[in-house]
mmCIF file of C-alpha atoms in Angstrom:
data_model
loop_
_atom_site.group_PDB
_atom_site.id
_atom_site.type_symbol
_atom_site.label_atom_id
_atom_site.label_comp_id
_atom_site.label_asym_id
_atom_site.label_seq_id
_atom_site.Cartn_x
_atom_site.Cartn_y
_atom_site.Cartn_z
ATOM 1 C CA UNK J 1 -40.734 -98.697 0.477
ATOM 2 C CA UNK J 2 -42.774 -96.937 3.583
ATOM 3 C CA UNK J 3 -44.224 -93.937 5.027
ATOM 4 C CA UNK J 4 -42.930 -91.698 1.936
ATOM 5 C CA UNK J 5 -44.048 -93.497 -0.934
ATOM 6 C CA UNK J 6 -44.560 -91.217 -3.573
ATOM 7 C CA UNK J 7 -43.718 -88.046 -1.610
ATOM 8 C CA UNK J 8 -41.436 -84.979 -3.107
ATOM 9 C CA UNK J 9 -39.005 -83.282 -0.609
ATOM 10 C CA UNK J 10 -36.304 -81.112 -0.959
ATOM 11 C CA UNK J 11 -33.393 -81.152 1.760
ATOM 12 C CA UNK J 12 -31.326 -78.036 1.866
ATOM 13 C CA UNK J 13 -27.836 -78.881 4.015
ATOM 14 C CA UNK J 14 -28.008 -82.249 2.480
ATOM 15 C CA UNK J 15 -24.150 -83.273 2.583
ATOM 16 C CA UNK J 16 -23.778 -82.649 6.153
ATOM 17 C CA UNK J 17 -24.527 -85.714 8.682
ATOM 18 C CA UNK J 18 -27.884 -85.154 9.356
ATOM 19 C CA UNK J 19 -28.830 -83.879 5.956
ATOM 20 C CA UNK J 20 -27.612 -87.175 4.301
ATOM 21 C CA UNK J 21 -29.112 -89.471 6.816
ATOM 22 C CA UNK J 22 -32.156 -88.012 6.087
ATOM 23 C CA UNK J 23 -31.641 -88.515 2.243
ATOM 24 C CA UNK J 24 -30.810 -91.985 3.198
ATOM 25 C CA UNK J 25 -33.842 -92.409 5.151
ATOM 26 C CA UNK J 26 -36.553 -90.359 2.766
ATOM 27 C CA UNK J 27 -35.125 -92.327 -0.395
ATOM 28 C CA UNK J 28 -35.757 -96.337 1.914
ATOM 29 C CA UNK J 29 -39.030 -94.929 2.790
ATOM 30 C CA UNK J 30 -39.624 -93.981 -1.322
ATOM 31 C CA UNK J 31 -39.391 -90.352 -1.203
ATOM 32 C CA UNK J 32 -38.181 -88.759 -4.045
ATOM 33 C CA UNK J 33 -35.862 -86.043 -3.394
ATOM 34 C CA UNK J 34 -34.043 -83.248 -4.479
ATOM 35 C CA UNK J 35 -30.479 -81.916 -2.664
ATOM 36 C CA UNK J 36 -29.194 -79.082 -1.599
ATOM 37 C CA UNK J 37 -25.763 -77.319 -0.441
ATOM 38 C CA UNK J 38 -23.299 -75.179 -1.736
ATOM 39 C CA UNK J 39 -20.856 -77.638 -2.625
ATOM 40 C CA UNK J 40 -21.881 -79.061 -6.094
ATOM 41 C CA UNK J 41 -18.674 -81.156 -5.883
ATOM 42 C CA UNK J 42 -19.939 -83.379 -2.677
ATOM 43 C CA UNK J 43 -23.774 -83.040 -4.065
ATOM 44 C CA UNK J 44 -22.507 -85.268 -6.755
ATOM 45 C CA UNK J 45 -20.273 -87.215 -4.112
ATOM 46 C CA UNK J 46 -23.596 -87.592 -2.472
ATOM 47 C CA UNK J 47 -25.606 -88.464 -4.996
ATOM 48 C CA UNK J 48 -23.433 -91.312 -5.999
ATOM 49 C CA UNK J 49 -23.177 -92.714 -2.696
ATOM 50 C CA UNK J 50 -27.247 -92.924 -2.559
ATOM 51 C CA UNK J 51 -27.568 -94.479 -5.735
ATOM 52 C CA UNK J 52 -30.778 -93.735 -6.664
ATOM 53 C CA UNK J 53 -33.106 -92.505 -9.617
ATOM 54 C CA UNK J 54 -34.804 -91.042 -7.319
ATOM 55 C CA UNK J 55 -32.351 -88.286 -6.274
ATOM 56 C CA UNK J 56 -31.613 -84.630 -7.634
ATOM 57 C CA UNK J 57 -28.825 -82.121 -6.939
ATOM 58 C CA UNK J 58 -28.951 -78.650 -6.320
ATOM 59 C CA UNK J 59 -26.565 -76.666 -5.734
ATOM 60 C CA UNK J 60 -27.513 -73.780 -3.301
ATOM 61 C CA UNK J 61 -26.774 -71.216 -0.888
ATOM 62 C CA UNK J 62 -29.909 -70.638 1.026
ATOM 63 C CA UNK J 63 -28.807 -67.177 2.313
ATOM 64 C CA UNK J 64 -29.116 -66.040 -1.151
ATOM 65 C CA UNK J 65 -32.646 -65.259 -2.252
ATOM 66 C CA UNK J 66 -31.995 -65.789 -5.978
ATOM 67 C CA UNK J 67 -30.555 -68.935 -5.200
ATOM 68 C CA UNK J 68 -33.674 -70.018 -2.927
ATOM 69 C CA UNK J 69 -36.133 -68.958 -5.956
ATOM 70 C CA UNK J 70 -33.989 -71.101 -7.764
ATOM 71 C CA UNK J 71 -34.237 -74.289 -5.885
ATOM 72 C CA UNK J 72 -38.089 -73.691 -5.723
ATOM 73 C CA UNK J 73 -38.161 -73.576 -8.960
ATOM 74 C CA UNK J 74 -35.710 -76.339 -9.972
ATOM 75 C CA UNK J 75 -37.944 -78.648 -7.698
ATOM 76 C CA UNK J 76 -41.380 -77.865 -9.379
ATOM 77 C CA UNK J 77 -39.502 -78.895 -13.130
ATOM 78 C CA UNK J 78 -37.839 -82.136 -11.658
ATOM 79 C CA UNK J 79 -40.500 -83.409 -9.239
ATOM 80 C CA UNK J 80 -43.855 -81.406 -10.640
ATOM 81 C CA UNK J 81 -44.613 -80.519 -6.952
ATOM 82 C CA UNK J 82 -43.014 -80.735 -2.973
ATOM 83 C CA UNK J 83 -44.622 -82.267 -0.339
ATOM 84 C CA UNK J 84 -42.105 -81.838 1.877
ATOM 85 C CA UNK J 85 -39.264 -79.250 3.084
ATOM 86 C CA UNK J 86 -36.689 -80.174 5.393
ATOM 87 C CA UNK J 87 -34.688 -76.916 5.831
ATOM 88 C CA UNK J 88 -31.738 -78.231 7.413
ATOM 89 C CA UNK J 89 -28.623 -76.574 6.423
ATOM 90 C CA UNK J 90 -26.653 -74.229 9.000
ATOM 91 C CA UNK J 91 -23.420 -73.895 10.689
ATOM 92 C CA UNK J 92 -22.109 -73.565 14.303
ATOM 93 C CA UNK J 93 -19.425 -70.643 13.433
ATOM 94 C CA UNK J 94 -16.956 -69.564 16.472
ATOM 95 C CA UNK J 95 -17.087 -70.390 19.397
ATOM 96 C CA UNK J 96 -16.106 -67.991 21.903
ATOM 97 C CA UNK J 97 -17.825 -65.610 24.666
ATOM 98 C CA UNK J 98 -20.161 -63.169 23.550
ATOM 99 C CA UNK J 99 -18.109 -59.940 24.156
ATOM 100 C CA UNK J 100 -15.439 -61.269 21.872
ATOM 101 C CA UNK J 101 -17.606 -62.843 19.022
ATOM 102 C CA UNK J 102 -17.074 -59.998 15.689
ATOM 103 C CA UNK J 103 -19.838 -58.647 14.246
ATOM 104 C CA UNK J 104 -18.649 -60.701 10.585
ATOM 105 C CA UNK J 105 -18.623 -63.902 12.592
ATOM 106 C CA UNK J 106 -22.422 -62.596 14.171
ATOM 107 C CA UNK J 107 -24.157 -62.317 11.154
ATOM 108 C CA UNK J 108 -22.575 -64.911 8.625
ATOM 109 C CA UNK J 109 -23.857 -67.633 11.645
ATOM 110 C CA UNK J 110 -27.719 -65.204 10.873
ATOM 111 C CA UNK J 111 -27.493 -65.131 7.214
ATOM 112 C CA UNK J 112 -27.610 -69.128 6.806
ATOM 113 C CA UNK J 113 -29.159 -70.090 10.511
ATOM 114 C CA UNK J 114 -32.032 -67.419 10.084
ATOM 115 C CA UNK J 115 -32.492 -65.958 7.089
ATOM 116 C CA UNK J 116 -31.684 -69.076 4.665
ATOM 117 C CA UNK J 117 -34.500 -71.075 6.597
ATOM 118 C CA UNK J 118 -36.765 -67.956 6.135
ATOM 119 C CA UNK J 119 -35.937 -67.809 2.490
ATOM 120 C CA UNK J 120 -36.000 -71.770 1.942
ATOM 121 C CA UNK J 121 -39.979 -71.644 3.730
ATOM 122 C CA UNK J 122 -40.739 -68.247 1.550
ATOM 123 C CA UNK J 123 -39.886 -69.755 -1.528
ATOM 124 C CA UNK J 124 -40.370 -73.834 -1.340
ATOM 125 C CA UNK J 125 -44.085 -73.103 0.933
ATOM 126 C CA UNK J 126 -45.891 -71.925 -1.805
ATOM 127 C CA UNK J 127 -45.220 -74.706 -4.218
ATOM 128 C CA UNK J 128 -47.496 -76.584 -1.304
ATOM 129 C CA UNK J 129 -50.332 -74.081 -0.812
ATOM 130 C CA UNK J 130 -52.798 -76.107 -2.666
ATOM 131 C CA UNK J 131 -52.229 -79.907 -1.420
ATOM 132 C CA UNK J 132 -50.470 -79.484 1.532
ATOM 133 C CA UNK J 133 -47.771 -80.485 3.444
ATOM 134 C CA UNK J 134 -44.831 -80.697 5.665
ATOM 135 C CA UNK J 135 -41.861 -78.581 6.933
ATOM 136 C CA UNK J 136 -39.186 -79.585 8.992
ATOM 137 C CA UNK J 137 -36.726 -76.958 10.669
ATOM 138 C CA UNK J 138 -33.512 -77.638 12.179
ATOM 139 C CA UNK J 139 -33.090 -76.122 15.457
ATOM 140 C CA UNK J 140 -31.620 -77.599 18.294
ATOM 141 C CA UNK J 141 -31.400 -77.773 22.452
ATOM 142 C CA UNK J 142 -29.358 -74.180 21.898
ATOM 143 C CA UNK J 143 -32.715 -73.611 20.675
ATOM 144 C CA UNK J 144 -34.312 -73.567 23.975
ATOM 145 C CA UNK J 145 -31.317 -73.108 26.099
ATOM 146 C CA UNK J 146 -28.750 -70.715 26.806
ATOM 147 C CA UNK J 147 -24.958 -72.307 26.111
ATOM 148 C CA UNK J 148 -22.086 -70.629 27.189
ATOM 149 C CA UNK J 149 -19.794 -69.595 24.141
ATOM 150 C CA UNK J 150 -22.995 -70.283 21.389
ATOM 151 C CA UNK J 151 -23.919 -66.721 21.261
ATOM 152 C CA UNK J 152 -24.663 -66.511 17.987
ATOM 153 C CA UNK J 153 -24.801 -70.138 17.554
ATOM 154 C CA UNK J 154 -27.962 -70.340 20.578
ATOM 155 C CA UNK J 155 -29.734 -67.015 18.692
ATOM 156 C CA UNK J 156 -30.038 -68.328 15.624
ATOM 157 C CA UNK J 157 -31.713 -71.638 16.745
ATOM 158 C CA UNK J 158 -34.149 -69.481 18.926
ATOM 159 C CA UNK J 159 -34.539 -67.543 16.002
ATOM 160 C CA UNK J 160 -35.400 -70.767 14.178
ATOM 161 C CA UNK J 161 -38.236 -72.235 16.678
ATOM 162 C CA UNK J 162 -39.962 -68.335 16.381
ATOM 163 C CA UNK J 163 -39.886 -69.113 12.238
ATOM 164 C CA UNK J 164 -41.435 -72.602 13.280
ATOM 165 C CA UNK J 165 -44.337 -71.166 15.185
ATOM 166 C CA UNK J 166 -44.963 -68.572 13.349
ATOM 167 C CA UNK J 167 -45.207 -70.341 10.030
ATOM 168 C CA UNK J 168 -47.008 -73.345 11.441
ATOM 169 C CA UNK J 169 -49.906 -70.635 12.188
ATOM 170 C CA UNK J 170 -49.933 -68.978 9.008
ATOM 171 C CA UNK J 171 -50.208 -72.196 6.891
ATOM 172 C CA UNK J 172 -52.464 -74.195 8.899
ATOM 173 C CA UNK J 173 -55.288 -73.652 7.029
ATOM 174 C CA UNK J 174 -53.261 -74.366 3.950
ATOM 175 C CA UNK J 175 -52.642 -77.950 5.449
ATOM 176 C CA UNK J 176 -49.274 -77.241 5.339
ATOM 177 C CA UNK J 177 -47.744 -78.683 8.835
ATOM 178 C CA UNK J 178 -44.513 -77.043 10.125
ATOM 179 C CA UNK J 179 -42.268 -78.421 13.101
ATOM 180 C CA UNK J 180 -38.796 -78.119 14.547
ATOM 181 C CA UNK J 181 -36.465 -80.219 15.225
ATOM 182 C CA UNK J 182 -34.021 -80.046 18.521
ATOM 183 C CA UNK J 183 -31.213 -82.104 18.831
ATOM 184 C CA UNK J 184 -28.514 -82.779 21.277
ATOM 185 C CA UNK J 185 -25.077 -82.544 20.102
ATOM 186 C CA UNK J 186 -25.024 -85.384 17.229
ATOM 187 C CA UNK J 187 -21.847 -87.401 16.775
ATOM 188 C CA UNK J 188 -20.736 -85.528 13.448
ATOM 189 C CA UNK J 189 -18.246 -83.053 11.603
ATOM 190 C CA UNK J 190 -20.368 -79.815 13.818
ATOM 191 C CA UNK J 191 -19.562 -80.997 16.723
ATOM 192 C CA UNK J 192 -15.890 -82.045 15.642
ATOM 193 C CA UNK J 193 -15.489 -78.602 14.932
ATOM 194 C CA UNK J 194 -17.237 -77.391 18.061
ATOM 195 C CA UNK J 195 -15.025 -79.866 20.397
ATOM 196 C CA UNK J 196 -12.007 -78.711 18.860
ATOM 197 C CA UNK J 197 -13.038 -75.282 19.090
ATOM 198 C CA UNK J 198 -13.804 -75.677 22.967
ATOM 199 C CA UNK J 199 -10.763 -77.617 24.095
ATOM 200 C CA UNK J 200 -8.596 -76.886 20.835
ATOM 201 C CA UNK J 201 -5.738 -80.340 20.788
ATOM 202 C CA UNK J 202 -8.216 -81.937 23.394
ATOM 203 C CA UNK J 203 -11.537 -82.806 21.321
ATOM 204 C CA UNK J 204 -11.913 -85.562 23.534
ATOM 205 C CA UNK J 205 -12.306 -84.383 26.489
ATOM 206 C CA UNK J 206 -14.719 -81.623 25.641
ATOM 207 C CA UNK J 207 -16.527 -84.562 23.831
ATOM 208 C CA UNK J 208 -16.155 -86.464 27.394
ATOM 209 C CA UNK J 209 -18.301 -82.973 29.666
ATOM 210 C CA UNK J 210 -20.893 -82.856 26.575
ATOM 211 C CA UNK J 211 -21.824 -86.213 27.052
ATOM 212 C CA UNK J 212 -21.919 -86.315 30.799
ATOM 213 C CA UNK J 213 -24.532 -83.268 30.062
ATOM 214 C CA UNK J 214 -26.806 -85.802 28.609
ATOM 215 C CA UNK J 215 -28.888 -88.311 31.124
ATOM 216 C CA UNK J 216 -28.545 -90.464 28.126
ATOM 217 C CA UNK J 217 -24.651 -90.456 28.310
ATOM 218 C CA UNK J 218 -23.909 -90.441 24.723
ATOM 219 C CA UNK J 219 -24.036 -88.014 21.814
ATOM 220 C CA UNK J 220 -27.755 -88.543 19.452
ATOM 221 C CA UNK J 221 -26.756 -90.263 15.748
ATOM 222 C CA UNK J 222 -27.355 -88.445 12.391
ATOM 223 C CA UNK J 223 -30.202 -91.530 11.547
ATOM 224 C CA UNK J 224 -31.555 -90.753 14.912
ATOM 225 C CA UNK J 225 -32.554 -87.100 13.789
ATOM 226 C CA UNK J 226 -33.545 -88.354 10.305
ATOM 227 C CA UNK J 227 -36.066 -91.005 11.897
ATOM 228 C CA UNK J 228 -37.820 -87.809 13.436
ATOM 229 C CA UNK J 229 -37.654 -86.358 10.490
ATOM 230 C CA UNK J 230 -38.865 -88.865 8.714
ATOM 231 C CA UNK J 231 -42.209 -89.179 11.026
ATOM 232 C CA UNK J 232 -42.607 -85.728 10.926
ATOM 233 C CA UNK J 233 -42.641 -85.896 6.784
ATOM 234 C CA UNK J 234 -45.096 -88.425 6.523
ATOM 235 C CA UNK J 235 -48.799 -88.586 7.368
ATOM 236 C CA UNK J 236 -48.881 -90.201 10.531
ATOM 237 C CA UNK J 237 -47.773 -87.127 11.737
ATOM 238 C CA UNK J 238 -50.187 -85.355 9.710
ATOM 239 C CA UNK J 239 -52.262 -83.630 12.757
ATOM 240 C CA UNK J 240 -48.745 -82.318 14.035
ATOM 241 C CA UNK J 241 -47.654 -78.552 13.464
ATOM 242 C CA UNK J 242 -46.210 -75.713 16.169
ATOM 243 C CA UNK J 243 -44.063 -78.361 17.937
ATOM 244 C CA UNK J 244 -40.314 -78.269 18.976
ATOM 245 C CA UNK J 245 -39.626 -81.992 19.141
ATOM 246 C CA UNK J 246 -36.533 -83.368 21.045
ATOM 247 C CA UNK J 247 -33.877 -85.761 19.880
ATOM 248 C CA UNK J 248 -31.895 -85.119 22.922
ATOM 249 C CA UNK J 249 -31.493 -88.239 25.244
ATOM 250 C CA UNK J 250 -33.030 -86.343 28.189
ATOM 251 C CA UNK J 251 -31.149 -83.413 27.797
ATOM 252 C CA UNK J 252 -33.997 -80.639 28.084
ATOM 253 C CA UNK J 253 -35.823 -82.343 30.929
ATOM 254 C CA UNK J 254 -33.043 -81.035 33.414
#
């Protein structure tokens, strides 16, 4: 047990890397959690692998307001309250310049990137309105930066640090805290898919020119992100809000 003893927190993209990392890493520090994603199937998977009493499933797709009302609503029954959101599910989606990127591929990366972290703060915040607490958005460097084929990938991260800063003011006097998150590439399936999208039959060399973008040298780990996200749940962080915070080996400070 640690910093998240008797905390609630919901984590929406929980079966990616990151997302179960951070389950992981909630549960050790005695969080009690509920899960989210839109496969049910590897929610269970998931579920099992963690072991825990302490662990919920959900089934959700956050770009779907019904289903976001839903999860808010699943996690007051099962937990009687949240104290924390970490609204972490997205996607990459294609990667190719920005004059050939369709207007499908556009706004599928917008409806989970943008709108389902909207929806997940519209409908999980108020559940926190009277005790406080913390929110945790997953942007990343594309966040800050512009990246050369990440079009849509680079707006909807932007579009995620706005929802950060915005929301951080509104709730402040609330004492609910909210906070982004921007990572490097992380050494999981997104950036499989992102590699192999880039330099299709030669992942590892576009692996190779990420990592020599990063002073660091290597690629962050899914428990690196979680360990931010884990400060930024608990209440040593508690006088934090409005902040992009970088798990990026260096990468920004170019």
């Amino acid at each position: 047990m640690g910093n998240l003893v008797a905390k609630r927190a919901v984590i929406t993209g929980a079966t990616g890397g990151i997302g179960e990392a951070t389950a992981r890493r909630f549960i050790e520090e005695g969080a009690s959690v509920v899960l989210a994603a839109r496969s049910g199937d590897k929610l269970d998977e998931l579920a099992r692998r963690l072991a825990s009493d302490r662990v919920s499933v959900c089934p959700t797709d956050i770009s779907v307001e019904d289903q976001c009302m839903a999860l808010a609503e699943f996690t007051q029954k099962q937990l009687g309250g949240l104290d924390v959101v970490f609204a972490n599910a997205g996607f990459e989606g294609s990667i190719k310049p920005l004059l050939d990127i369709e207007q499908s591929e556009f706004d599928a990366v917008q409806g989970t990137n943008v709108r389902g972290t909207w929806l997940t703060i519209k409908h999980t915040a108020p559940l926190m309105l009277e005790k406080g607490g913390s929110i945790i958005l997953s942007s990343s460097v594309s966040g800050k930066v512009g990246v050369p084929g990440l079009a849509a990938y680079a707006a909807s991260k932007h579009a995620v640090i706005g929802l950060a800063e915005v929301a951080a003011l509104e709730f402040a006097s609330s004492g609910i805290r909210v906070n982004a998150l921007a990572p490097s590439p992380v050494d999981n399936a997104m950036m499989r898919s992102i590699e192999e999208q880039v330099a299709p039959g030669a992942a590892s060399v576009a692996q190779e020119g990420f990592e020599a973008l990063i002073p660091m040298g290597r690629y962050a780990k899914n428990e690196e992100v979680a360990a931010m996200a884990c400060f930024l749940a608990s209440d040593d962080a508690r006088f934090c809000t409005g902040s992009v915070y970088r798990v990026d080996g260096g990468f920004l400070t170019q």
